[in-house]
Coordinates of C-alpha atoms in Angstrom, one line a residue:
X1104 CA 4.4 -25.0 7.6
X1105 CA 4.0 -21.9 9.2
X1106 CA 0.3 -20.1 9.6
X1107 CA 2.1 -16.5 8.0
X1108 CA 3.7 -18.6 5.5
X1109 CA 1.0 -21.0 4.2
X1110 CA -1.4 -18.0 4.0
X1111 CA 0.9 -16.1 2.2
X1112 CA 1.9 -18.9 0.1
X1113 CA -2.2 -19.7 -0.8
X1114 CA -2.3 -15.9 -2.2
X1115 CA 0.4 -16.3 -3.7
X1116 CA -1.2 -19.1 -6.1
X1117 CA -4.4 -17.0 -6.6
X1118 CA -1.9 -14.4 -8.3
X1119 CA -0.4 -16.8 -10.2
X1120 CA -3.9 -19.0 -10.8
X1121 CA -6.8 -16.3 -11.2
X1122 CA -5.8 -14.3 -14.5
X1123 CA -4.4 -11.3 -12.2
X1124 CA -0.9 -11.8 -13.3
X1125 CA -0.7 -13.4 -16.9
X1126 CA 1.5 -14.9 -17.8
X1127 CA 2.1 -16.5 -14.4
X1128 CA 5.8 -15.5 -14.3
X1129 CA 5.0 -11.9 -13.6
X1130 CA 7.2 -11.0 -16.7
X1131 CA 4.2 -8.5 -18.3
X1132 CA 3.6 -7.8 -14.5
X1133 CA 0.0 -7.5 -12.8
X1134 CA -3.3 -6.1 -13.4
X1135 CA -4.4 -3.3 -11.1
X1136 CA -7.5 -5.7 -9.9
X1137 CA -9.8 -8.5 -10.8
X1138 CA -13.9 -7.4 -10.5
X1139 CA -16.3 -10.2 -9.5
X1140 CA -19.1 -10.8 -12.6
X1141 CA -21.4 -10.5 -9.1
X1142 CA -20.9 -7.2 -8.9
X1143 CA -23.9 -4.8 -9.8
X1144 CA -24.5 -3.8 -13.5
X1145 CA -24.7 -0.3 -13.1
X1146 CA -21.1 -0.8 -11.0
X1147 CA -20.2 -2.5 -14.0
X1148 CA -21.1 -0.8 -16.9
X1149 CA -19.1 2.2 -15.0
X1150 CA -16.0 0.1 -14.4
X1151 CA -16.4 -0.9 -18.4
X1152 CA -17.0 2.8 -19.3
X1153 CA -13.7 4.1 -17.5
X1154 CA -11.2 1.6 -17.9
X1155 CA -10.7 0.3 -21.4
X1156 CA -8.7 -3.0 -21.4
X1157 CA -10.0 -5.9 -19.4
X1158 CA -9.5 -9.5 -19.7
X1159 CA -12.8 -11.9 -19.4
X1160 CA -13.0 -14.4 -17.5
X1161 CA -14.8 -17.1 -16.3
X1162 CA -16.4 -15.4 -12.9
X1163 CA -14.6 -12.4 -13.3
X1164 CA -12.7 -9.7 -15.5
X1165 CA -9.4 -8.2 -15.3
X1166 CA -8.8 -4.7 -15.2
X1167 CA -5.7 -4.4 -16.9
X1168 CA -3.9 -1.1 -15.9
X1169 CA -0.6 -2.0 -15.0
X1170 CA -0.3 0.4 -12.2
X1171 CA 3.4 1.0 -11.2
X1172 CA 2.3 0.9 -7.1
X1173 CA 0.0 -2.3 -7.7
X1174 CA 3.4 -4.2 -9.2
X1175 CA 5.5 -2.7 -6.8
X1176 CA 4.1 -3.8 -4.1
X1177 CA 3.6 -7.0 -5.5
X1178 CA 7.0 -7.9 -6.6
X1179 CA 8.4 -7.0 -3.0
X1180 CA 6.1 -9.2 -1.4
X1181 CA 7.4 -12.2 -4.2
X1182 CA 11.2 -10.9 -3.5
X1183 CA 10.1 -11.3 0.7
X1184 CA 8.0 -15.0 0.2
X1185 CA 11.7 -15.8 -1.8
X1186 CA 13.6 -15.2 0.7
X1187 CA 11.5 -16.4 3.9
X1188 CA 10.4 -19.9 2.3
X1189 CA 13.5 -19.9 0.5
X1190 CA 11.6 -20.6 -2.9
X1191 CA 14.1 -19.4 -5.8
X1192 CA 11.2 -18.8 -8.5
X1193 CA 9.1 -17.3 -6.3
X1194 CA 11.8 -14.6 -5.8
X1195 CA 12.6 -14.8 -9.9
X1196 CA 8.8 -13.8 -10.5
X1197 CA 9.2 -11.2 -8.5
X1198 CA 12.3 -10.3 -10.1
X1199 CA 10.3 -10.5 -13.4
X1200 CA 7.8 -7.7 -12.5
X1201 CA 10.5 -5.3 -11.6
X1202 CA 11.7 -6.2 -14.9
X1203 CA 8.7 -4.8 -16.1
X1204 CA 8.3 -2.1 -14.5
X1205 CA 11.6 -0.6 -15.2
X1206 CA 12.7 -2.0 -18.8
X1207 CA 9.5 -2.7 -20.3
X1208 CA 6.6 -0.8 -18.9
X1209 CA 7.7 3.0 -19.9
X1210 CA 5.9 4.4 -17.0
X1211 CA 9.0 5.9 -15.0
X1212 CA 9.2 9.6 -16.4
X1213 CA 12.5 10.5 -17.8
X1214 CA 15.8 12.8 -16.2
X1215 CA 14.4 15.4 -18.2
X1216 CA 10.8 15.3 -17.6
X1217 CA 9.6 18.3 -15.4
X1218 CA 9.4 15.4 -12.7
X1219 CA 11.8 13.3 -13.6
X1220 CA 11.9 9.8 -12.1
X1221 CA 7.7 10.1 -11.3
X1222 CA 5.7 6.9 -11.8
X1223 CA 2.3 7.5 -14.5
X1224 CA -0.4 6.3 -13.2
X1225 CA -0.7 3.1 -15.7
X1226 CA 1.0 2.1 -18.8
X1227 CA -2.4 2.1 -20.7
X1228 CA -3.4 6.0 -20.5
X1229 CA -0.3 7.3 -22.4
X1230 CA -1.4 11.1 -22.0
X1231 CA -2.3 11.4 -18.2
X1232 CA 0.2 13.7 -17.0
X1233 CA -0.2 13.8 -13.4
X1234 CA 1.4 12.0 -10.8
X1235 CA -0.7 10.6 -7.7
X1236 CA 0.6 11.6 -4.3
X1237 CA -0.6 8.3 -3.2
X1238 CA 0.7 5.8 -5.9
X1239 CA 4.1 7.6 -6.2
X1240 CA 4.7 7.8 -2.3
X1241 CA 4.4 4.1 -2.6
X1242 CA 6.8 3.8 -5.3
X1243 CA 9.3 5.7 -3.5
X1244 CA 8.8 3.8 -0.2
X1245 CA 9.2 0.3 -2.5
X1246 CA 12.4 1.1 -3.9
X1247 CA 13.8 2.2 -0.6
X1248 CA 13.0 -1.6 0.4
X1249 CA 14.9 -2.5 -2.7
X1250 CA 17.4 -0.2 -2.1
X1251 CA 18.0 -1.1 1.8
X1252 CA 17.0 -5.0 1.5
X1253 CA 17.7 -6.2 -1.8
X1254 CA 20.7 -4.6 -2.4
X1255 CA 21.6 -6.9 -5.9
X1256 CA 18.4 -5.6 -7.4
X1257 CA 19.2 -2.0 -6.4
X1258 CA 22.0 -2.0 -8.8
X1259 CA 20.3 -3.8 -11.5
X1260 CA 17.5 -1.0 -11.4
X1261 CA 18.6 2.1 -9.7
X1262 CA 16.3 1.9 -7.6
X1263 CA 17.5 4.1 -4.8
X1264 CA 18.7 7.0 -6.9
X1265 CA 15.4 7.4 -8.4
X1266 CA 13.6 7.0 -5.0
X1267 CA 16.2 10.2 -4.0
X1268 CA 15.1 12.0 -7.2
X1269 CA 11.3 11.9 -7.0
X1270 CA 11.5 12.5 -3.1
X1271 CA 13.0 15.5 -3.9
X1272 CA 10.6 16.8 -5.7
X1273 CA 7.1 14.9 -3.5
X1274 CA 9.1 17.1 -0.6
X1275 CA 9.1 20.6 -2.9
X1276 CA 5.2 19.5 -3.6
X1277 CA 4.2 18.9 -0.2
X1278 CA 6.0 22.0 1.0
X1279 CA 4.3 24.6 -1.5
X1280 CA 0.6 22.3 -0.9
X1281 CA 0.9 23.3 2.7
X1282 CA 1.6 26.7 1.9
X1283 CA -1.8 26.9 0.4
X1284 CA -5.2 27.5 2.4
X1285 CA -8.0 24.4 1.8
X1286 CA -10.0 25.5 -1.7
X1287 CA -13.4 25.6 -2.1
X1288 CA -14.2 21.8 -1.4
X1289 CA -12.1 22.0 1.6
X1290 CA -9.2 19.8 -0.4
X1291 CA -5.3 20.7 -0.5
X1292 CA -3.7 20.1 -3.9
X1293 CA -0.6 21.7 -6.0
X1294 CA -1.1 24.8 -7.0
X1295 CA 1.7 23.5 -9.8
X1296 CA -0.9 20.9 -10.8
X1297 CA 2.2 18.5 -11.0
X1298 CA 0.1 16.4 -8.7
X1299 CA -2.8 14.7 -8.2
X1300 CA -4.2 14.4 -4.4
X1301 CA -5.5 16.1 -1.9
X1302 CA -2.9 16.0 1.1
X1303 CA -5.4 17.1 3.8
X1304 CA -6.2 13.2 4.0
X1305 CA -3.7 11.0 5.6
X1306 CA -4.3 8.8 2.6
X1307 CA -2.1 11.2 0.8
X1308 CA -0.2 13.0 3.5
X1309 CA 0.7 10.2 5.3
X1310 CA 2.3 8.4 2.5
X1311 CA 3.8 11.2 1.7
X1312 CA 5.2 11.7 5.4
X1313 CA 6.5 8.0 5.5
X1314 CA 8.2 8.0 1.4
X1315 CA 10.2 11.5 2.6
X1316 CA 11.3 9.7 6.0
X1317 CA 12.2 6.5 4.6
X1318 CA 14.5 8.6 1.7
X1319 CA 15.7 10.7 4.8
X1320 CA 16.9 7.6 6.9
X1321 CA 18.8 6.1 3.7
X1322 CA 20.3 9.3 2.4
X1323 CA 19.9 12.1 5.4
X1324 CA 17.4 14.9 4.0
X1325 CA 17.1 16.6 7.2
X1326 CA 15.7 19.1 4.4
X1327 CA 12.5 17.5 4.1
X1328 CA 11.6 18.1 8.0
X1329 CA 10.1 21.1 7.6
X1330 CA 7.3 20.1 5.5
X1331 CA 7.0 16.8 7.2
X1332 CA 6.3 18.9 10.7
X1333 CA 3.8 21.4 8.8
X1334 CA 2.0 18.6 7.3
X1335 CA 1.9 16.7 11.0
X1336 CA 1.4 19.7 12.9
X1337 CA -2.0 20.7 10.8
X1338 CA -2.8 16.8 11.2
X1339 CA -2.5 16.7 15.3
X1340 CA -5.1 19.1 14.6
X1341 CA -7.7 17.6 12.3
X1342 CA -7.0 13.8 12.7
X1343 CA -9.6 13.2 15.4
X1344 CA -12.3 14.6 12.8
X1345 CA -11.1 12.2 10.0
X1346 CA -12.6 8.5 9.1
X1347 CA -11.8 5.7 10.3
X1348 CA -9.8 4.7 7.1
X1349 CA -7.5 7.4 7.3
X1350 CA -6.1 6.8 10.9
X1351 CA -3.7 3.4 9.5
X1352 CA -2.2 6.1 7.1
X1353 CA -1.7 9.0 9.5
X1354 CA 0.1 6.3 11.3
X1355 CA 2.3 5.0 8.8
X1356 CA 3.4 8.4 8.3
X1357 CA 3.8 9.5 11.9
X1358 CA 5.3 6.5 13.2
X1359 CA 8.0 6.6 10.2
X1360 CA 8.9 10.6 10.6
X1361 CA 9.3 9.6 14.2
X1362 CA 11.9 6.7 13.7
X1363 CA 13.6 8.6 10.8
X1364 CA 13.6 11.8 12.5
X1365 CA 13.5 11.5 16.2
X1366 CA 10.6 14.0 16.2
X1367 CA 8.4 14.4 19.0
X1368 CA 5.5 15.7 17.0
X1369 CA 5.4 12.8 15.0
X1370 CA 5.8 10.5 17.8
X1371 CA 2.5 12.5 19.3
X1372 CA 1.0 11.9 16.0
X1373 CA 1.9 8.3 15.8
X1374 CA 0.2 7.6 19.6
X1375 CA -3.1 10.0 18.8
X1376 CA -3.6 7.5 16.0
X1377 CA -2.8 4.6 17.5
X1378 CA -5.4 5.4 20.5
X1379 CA -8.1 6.7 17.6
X1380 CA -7.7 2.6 15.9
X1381 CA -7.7 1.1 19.5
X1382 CA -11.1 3.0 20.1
X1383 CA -12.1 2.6 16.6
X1384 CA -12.0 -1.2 16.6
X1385 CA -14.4 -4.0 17.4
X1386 CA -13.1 -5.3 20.7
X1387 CA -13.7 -9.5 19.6
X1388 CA -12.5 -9.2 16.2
X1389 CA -10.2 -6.1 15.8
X1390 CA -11.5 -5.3 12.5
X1391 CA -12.6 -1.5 12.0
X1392 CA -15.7 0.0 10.4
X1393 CA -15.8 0.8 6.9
X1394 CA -16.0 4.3 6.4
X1395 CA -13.8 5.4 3.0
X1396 CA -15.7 7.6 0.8
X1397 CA -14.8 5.1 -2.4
X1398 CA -15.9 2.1 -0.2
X1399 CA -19.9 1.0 1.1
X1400 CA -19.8 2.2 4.8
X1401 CA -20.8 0.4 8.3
X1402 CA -19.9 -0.7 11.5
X1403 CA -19.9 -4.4 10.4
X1404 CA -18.1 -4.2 7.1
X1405 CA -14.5 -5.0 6.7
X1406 CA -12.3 -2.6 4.3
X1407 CA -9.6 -4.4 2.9
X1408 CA -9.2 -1.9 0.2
X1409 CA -8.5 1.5 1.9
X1410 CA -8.8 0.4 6.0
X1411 CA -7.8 -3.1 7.5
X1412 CA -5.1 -4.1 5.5
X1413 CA -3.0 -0.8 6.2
X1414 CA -4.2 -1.2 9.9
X1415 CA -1.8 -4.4 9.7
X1416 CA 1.3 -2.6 8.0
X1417 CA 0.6 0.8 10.4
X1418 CA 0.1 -1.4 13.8
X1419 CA 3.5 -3.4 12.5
X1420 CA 5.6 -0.4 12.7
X1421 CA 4.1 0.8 15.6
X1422 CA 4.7 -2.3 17.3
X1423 CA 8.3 -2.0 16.6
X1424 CA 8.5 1.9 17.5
X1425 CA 6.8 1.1 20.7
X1426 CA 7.5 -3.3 21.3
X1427 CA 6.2 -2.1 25.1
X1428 CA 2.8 -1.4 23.7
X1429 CA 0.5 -4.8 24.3
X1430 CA -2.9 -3.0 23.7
X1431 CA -1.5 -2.1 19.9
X1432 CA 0.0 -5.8 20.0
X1433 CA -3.2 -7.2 20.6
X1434 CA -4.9 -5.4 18.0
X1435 CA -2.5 -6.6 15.6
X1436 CA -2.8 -10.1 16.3
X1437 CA -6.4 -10.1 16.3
X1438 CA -6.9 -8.4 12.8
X1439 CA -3.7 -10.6 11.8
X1440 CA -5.8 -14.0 13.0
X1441 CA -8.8 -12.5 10.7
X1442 CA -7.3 -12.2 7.1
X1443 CA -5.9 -15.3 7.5
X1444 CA -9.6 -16.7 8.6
X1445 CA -11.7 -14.8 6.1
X1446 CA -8.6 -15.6 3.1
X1447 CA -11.6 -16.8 0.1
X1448 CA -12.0 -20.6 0.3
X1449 CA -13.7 -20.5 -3.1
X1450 CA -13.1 -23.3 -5.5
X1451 CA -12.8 -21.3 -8.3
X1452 CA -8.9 -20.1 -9.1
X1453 CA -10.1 -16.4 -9.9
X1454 CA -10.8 -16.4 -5.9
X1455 CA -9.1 -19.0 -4.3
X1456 CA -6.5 -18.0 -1.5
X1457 CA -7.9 -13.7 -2.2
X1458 CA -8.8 -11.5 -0.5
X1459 CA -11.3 -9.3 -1.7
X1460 CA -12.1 -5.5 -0.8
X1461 CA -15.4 -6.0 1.5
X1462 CA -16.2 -8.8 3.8
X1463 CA -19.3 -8.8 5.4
X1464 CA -18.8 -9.6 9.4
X1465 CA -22.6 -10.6 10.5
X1466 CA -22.6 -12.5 7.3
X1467 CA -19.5 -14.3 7.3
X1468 CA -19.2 -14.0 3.5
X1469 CA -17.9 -11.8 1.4
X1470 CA -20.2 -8.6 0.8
X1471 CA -21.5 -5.3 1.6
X1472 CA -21.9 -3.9 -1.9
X1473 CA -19.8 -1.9 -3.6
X1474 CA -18.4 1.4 -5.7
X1475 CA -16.8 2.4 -8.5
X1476 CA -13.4 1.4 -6.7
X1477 CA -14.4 -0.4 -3.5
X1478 CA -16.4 -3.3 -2.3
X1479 CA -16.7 -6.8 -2.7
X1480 CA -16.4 -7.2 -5.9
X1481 CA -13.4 -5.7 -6.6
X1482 CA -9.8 -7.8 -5.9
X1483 CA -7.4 -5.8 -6.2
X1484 CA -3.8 -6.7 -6.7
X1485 CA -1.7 -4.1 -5.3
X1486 CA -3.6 -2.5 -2.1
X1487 CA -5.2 -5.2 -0.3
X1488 CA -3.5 -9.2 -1.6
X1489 CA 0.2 -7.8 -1.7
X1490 CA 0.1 -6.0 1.1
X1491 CA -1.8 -8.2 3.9
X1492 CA 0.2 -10.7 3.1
X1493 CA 2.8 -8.9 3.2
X1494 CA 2.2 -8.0 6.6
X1495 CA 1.7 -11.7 7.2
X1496 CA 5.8 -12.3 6.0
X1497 CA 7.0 -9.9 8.1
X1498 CA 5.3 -10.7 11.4
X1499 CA 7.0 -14.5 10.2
X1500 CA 10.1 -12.4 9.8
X1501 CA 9.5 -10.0 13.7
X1502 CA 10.2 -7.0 11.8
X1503 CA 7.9 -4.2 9.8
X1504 CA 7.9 -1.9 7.1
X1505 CA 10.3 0.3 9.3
X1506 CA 12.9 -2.4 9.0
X1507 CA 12.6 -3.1 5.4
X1508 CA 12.5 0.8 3.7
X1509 CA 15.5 1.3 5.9
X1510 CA 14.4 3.8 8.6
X1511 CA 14.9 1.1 11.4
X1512 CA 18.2 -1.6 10.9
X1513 CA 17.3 -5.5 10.2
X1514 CA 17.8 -7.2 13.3
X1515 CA 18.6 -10.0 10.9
X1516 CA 19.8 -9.4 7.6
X1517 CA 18.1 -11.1 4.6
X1518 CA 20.7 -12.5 2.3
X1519 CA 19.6 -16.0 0.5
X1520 CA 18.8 -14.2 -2.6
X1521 CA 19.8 -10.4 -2.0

């Protein structure tokens, strides 16, 4: 079997094994994350203060927050394993969470909500009435795959026309954000209050950047280039000054205005952060230093929460916006040949075939402490399993995120199951 595909293939049993996705089937979808009973108390007790529905099990507790990114991103990477190992109920469970998360979960806002067509941020916290940048640009950026890739599915659900709708209004946010001079903490956020985020950080911008260009290249919004160049323009500037986990972002944004708009400032963007990873990571292993505000920091910590896995999916596209490019090539392979040697070799189903959010690179082991939302201890679902491997189906496949959301063609069309 192949490396990308046995890898994938051993996550894809720890979602269906640990208690992350129960029942198995993915018809009541996936938890946001499992936490490790290793983790520190007074982590712990805060994780048990602020989220109220969790699962116990035996080395571990679920966190049960079905976020609407988390199972998008994990469905698409069931619908992609479907199709590349040509496994029919691996597709159907992917199916399944979609089901979820558009007939069962409630979480889509409604045509006449003030943002209609906007993803809450779980289906447990019924009266939070923001929107995160973050989650939602992910949302979009999924059903544009569904739309462009899995083209059955897009008529089941819609999923294109609501992609359209919300981009719509993410563009109207991010244009009256930029409008707006940094507050008092130095943050950018909607003066509307519609949304949550702070768009100075490529963690929101540049997800925000790549949902509006991957919208544009399906449905031509040359509308939404304006605030796509303010936003890049202000991030040429700052970028350099950013952490290390933000660069993967600003270049999943950049690389994908580039593609979908043919603009030169986002192409200048898309090489300043390509050099900034290059110098950024450790020359033997590729992997980059941990250095997210919601994640233990240092040189010889690996992120797989909020850093190394969206290096993967950003150096992907890059790769395939620049295929001349070995340096960025090599980095890629290097952090590719890592996941798949660090994937947890545990015995116990809660961990076998994860990855979890810290790995400790002088240990060898899992560890480095750990935060309210990063570290070790925390497994998340959506944000690191789906999307490294993810990133490890489409290397298999030679294409990238670019190919899939539709801003780049397929040089070969997926059609067992689409």
């Amino acid at each position: 079997m192949n490396k990308f595909i046995e890898s994938a293939e051993k996550n894809i049993r720890w979602f269906e094994n640990s208690g992350v996705m129960h029942p198995a089937d993915g018809f009541w979808g996936v938890a946001e994350r499992l936490v490790a009973l290793d983790i520190e108390e007074s982590i712990r007790k805060e994780i048990v203060e602020k989220f109220a529905s969790r699962t116990m099990l035996k080395n571990s507790f679920a966190v049960e927050s079905r976020r609407p990114d988390c199972n998008f991103e994990t469905a698409v990477m069931f619908l992609l394993f479907g199709e590349l190992a040509n496994n029919e109920k691996r597709f159907a469970t992917g199916e399944n969470i979609l089901d979820y998360l558009y007939f069962r979960s409630a979480m889509m806002r409604s045509k006449k909500h003030k943002l209609p067509c906007a993803w809450r941020w779980s289906h447990i916290i019924l009266s939070a009435d923001g929107h995160w940048l973050d989650d939602n640009s992910w949302c979009i950026i999924m059903q544009c795959v569904l739309h462009n890739t899995f083209k059955k599915l897009d008529k089941k659900y819609h999923a294109g026309d609501a992609a359209l709708t919300l981009a719509d209004h993410l563009n109207a946010a991010v244009a009256r954000i930029m409008e707006q001079e940094p507050d008092e903490k130095g943050e950018m956020t909607d003066p509307d209050q519609l949304w949550i985020g702070n768009l100075r950080l490529p963690h929101w911008g540049g997800l925000s950047v790549f949902a509006l260009s991957s919208v544009h290249a399906l449905f031509g919004k040359e509308e939404y280039l304006p605030a796509v160049r303010k936003y890049l323009l202000q991030l040429k500037c700052e970028l350099p000054g950013f952490s290390t986990s933000e660069y993967a972002y600003a270049m999943m944004g950049a690389v994908a205005a580039a593609a979908a708009f043919g603009d030169d400032l986002a192409a200048e963007v898309a090489r300043m952060s390509r050099d900034l990873l290059l110098d950024a990571a450790d020359k033997e292993s590729g992997t980059l230093p941990s250095s997210h505000y919601e994640a233990p920091s240092g040189k010889g910590l690996a992120d797989l929460i909020y850093t190394l896995n969206w290096s993967l999916l950003g150096l992907q596209m890059y790769c395939r916006f620049a295929p001349e490019d070995k340096e960025a090539r090599g980095l890629l392979d290097k952090q590719l040949a890592l996941v798949m040697d660090i994937q947890d070799k545990d015995e116990s189903p809660e961990f076998n075939g994860c990855w979890r959010g810290m790995y400790d690179m002088e240990k060898q082991s899992w560890g480095g402490g750990n935060l309210y939302e990063g570290g070790s201890s925390s497994i998340y679902s959506g944000w690191t399993n789906a999307p490294v491997s993810t990133a490890l189906l489409l290397d298999h496949a030679g294409i990238s995120l670019l190919e899939l959301s539709g801003i780049k063609k397929h040089p070969v069309f997926l059609t067992k199951f689409c």
